[in-house]
mmCIF file of C-alpha atoms in Angstrom:
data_model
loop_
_atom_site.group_PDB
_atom_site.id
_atom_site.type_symbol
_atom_site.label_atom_id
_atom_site.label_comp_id
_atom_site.label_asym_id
_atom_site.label_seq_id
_atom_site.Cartn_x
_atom_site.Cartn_y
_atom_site.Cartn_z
ATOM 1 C CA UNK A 1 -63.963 26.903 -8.779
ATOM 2 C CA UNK A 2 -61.554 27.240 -6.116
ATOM 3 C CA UNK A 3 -60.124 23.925 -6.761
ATOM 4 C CA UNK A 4 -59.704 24.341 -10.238
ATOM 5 C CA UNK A 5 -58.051 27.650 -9.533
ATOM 6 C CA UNK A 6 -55.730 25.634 -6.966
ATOM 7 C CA UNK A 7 -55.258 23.241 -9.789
ATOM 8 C CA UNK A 8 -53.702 25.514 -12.251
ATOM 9 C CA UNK A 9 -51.981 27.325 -10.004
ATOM 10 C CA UNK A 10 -50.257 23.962 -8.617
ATOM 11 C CA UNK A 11 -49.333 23.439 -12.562
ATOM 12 C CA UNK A 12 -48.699 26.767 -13.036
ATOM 13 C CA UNK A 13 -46.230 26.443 -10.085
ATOM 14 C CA UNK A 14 -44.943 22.790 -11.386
ATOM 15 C CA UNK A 15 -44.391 23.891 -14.762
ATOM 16 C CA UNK A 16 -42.796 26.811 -13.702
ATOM 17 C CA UNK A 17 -40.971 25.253 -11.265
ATOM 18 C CA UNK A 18 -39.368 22.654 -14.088
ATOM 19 C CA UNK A 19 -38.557 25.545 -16.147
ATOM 20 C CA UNK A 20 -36.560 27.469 -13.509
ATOM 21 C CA UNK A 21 -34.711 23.917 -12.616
ATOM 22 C CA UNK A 22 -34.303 23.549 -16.364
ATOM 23 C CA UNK A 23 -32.669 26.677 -16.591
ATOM 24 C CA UNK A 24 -30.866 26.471 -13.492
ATOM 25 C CA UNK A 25 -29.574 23.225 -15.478
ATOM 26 C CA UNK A 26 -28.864 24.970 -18.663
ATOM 27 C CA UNK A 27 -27.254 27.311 -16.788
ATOM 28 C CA UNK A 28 -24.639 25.036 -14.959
ATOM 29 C CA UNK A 29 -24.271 22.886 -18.572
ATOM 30 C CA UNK A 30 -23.265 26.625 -19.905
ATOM 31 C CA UNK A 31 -20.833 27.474 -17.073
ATOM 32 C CA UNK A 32 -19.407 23.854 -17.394
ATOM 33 C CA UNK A 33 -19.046 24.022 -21.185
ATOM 34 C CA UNK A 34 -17.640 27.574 -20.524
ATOM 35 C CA UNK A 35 -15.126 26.187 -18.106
ATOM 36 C CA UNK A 36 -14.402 23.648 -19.952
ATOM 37 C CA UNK A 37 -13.496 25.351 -23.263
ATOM 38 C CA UNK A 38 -11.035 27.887 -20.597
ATOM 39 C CA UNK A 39 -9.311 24.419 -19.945
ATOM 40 C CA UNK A 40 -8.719 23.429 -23.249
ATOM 41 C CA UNK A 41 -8.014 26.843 -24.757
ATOM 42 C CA UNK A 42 -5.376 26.818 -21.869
ATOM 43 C CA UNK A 43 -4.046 23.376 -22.823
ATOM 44 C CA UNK A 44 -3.771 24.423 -26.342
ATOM 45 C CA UNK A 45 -1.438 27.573 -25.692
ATOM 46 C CA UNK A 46 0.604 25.694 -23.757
ATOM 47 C CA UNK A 47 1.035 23.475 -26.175
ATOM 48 C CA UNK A 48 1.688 26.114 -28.042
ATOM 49 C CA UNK A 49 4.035 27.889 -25.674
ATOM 50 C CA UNK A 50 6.136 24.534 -24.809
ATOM 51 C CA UNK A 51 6.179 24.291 -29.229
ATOM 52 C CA UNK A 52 7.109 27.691 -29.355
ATOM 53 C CA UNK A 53 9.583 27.657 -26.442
ATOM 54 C CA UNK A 54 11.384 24.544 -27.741
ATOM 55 C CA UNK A 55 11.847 26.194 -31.679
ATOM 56 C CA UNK A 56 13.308 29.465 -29.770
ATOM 57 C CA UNK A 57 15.607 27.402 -28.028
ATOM 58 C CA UNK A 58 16.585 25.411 -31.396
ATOM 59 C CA UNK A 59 16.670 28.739 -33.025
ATOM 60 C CA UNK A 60 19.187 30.253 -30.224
ATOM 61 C CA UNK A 61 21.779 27.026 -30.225
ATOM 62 C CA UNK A 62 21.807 27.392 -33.725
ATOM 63 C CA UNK A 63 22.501 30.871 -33.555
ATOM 64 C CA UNK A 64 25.181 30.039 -30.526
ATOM 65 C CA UNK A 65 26.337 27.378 -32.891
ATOM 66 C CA UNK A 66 27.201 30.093 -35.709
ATOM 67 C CA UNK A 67 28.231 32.671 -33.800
ATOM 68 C CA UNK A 68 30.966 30.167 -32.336
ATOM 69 C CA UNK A 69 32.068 28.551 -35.745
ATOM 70 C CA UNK A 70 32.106 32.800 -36.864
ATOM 71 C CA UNK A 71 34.740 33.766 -34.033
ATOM 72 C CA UNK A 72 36.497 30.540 -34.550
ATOM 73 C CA UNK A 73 37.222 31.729 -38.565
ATOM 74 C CA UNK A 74 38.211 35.282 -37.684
ATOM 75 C CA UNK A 75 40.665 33.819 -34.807
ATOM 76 C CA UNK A 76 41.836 31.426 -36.856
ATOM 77 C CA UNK A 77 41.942 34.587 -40.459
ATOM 78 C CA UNK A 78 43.581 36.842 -37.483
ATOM 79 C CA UNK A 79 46.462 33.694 -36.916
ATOM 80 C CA UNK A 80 47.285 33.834 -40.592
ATOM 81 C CA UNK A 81 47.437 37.011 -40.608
ATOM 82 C CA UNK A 82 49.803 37.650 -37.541
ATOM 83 C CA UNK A 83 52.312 34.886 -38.927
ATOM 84 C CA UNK A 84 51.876 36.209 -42.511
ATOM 85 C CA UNK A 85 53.099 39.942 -41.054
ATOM 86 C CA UNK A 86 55.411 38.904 -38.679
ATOM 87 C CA UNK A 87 56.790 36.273 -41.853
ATOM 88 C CA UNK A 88 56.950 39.959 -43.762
ATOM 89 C CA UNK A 89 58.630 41.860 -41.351
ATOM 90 C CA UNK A 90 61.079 39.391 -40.339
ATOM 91 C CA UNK A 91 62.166 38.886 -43.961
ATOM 92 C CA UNK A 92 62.020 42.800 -44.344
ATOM 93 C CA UNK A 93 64.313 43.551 -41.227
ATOM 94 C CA UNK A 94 66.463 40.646 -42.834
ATOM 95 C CA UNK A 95 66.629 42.132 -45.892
ATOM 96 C CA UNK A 96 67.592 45.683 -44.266
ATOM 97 C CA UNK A 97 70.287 43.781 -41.721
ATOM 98 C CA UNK A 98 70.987 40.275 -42.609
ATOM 99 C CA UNK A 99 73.352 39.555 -39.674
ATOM 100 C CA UNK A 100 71.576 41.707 -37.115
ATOM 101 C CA UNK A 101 70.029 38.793 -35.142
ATOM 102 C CA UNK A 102 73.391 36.778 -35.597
ATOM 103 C CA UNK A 103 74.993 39.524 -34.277
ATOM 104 C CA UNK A 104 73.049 39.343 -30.907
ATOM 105 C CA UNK A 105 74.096 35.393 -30.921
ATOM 106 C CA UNK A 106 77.461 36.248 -31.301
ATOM 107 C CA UNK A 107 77.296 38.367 -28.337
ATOM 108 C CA UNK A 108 75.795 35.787 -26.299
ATOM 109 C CA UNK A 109 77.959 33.665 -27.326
ATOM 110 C CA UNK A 110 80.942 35.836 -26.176
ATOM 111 C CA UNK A 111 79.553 36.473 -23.194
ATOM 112 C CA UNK A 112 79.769 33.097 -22.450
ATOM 113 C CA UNK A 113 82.754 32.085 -24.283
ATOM 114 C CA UNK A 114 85.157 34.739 -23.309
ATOM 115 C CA UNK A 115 88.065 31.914 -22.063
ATOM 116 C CA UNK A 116 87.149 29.534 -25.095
ATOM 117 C CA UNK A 117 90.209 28.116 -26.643
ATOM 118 C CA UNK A 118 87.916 28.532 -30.352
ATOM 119 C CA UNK A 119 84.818 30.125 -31.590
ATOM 120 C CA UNK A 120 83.475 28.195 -34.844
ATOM 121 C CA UNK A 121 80.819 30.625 -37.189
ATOM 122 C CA UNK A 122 78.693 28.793 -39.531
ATOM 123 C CA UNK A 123 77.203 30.867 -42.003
ATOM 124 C CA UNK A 124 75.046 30.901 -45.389
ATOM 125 C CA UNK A 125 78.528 30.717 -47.931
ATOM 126 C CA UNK A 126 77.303 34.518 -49.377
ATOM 127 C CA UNK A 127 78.024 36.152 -45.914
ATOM 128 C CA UNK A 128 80.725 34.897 -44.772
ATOM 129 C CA UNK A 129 82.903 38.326 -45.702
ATOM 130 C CA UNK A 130 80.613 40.237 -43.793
ATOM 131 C CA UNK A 131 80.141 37.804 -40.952
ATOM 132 C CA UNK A 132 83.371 37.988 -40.491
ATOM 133 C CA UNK A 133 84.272 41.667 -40.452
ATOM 134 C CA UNK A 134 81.296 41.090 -37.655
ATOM 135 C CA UNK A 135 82.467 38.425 -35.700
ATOM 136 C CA UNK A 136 86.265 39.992 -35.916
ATOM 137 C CA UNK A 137 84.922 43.572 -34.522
ATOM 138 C CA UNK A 138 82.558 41.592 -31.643
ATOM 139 C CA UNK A 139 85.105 39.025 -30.400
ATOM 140 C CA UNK A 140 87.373 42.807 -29.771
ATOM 141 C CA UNK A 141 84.510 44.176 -28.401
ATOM 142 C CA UNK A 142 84.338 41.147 -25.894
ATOM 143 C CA UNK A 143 87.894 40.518 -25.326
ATOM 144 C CA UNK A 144 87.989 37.505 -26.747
ATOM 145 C CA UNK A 145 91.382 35.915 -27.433
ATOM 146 C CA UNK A 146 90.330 32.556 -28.893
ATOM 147 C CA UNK A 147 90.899 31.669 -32.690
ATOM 148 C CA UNK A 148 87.923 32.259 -34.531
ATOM 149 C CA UNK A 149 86.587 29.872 -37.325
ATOM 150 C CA UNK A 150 84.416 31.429 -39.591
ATOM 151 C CA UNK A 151 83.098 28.417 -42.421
ATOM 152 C CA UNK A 152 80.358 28.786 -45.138
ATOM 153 C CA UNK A 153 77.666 26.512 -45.678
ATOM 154 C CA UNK A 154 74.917 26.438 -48.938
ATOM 155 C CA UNK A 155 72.256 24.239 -46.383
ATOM 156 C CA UNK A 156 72.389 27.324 -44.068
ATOM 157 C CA UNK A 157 69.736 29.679 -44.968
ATOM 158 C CA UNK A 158 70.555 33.531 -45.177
ATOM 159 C CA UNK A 159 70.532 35.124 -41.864
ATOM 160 C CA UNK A 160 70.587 31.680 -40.092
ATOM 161 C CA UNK A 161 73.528 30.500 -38.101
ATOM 162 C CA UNK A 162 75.526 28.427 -35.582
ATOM 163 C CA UNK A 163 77.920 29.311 -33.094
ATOM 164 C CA UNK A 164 79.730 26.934 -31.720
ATOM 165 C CA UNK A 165 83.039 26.518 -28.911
ATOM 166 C CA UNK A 166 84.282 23.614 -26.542
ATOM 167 C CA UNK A 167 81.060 23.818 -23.677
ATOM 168 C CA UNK A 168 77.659 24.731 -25.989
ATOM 169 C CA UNK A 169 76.857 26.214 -29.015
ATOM 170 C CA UNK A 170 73.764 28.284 -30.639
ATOM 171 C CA UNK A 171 71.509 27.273 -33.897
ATOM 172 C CA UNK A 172 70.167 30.080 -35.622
ATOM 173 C CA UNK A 173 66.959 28.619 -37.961
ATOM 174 C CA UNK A 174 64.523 30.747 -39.353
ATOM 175 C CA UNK A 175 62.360 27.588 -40.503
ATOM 176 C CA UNK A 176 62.573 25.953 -37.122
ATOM 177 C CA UNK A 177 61.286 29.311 -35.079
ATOM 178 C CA UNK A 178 58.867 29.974 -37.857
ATOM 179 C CA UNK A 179 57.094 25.852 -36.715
ATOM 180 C CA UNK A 180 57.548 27.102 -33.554
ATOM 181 C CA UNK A 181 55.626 30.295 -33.820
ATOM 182 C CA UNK A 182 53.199 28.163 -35.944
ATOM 183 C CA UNK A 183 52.999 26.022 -33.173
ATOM 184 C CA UNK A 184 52.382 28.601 -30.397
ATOM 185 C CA UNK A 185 49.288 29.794 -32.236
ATOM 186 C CA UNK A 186 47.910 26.453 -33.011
ATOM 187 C CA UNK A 187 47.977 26.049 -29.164
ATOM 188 C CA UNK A 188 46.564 29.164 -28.730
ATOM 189 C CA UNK A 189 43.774 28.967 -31.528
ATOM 190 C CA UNK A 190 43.410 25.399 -32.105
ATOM 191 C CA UNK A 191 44.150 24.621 -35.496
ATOM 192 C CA UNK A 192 44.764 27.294 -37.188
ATOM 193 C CA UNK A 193 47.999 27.440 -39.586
ATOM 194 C CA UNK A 194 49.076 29.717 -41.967
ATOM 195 C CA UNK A 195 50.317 28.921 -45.663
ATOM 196 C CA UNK A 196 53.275 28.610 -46.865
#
């Protein structure tokens, strides 16, 4: 009897024995599954992440992309808009004082033409009366003694000019500093231009 008892203990203790090392197995199958499903759960959000990341980014150049083109408009709408005023007041102020800025030629001019032997005043034709009147009181003003020439033209816009005597001369053209102003704020803003 005692050997029979050894017996089934010694299968008692093999069998049990196999189970523990087939749980210890299961065990470390489990923990490697477990681990393993960590891993790919971690590959998949970054995957996810780097997806994610890369439409944010696309989303945000867009976005930078719009924003730009959006300031570009209102600089170039604010352009207009300055040359449109400044075409406004500028015909306003030359509606209130048509000879006002040929006025401050003519005293530049005298100021350099004092000793001129001639002063020759080119004029839209419908000002010449009061361009002259102008001229007349300035050149008295200045002490000038030269003759004074005072022509009208129909190709010189109102409130445009030239001055002219023996060593220089001055062009007053509204349409030539209007390109010019146009020109300063294309430089300034890129393209924009105003209309007509």
């Amino acid at each position: 009897m005692a050997s029979a008892t050894k017996f089934m203990f010694g299968t008692d203790f093999r069998e049990g024995s196999r189970k523990a090392a087939g749980e210890a197995e299961l065990a470390a199958a489990r923990a490697e599954g477990f681990h393993a499903g960590q891993e790919q759960a971690h590959r998949e959000a970054q995957s996810q992440l780097v997806g994610l990341t890369g439409q944010l980014a696309r989303s945000a150049e867009r976005l930078f992309a719009q924003e730009a083109a959006r300031m570009a408009a209102i600089e170039e709408h604010a352009a207009q808009v300055a040359i449109v005023t400044a075409k406004a007041l500028a015909g306003a102020a030359l509606a209130e004082k048509p000879l006002a800025v040929l006025a401050g030629a003519i005293r530049e001019a005298l100021s350099h033409a004092r000793t001129a032997p001639h002063l020759v005043l080119r004029v839209h034709e419908s000002a010449v009366e009061a361009a002259e009147e102008l001229v007349r009181k300035l050149a008295a003003e200045h002490g000038f003694s030269g003759k004074l020439i005072l022509l009208g033209q129909s190709d010189i816009a109102p409130g445009d000019g030239r001055i002219e005597w023996a060593e220089g001369g001055f062009v007053l053209d509204s349409q030539q500093l209007t390109a010019l102003v146009e020109q300063a704020v294309a430089r300034v803003f890129g393209h924009a231009r105003a209309e007509p």
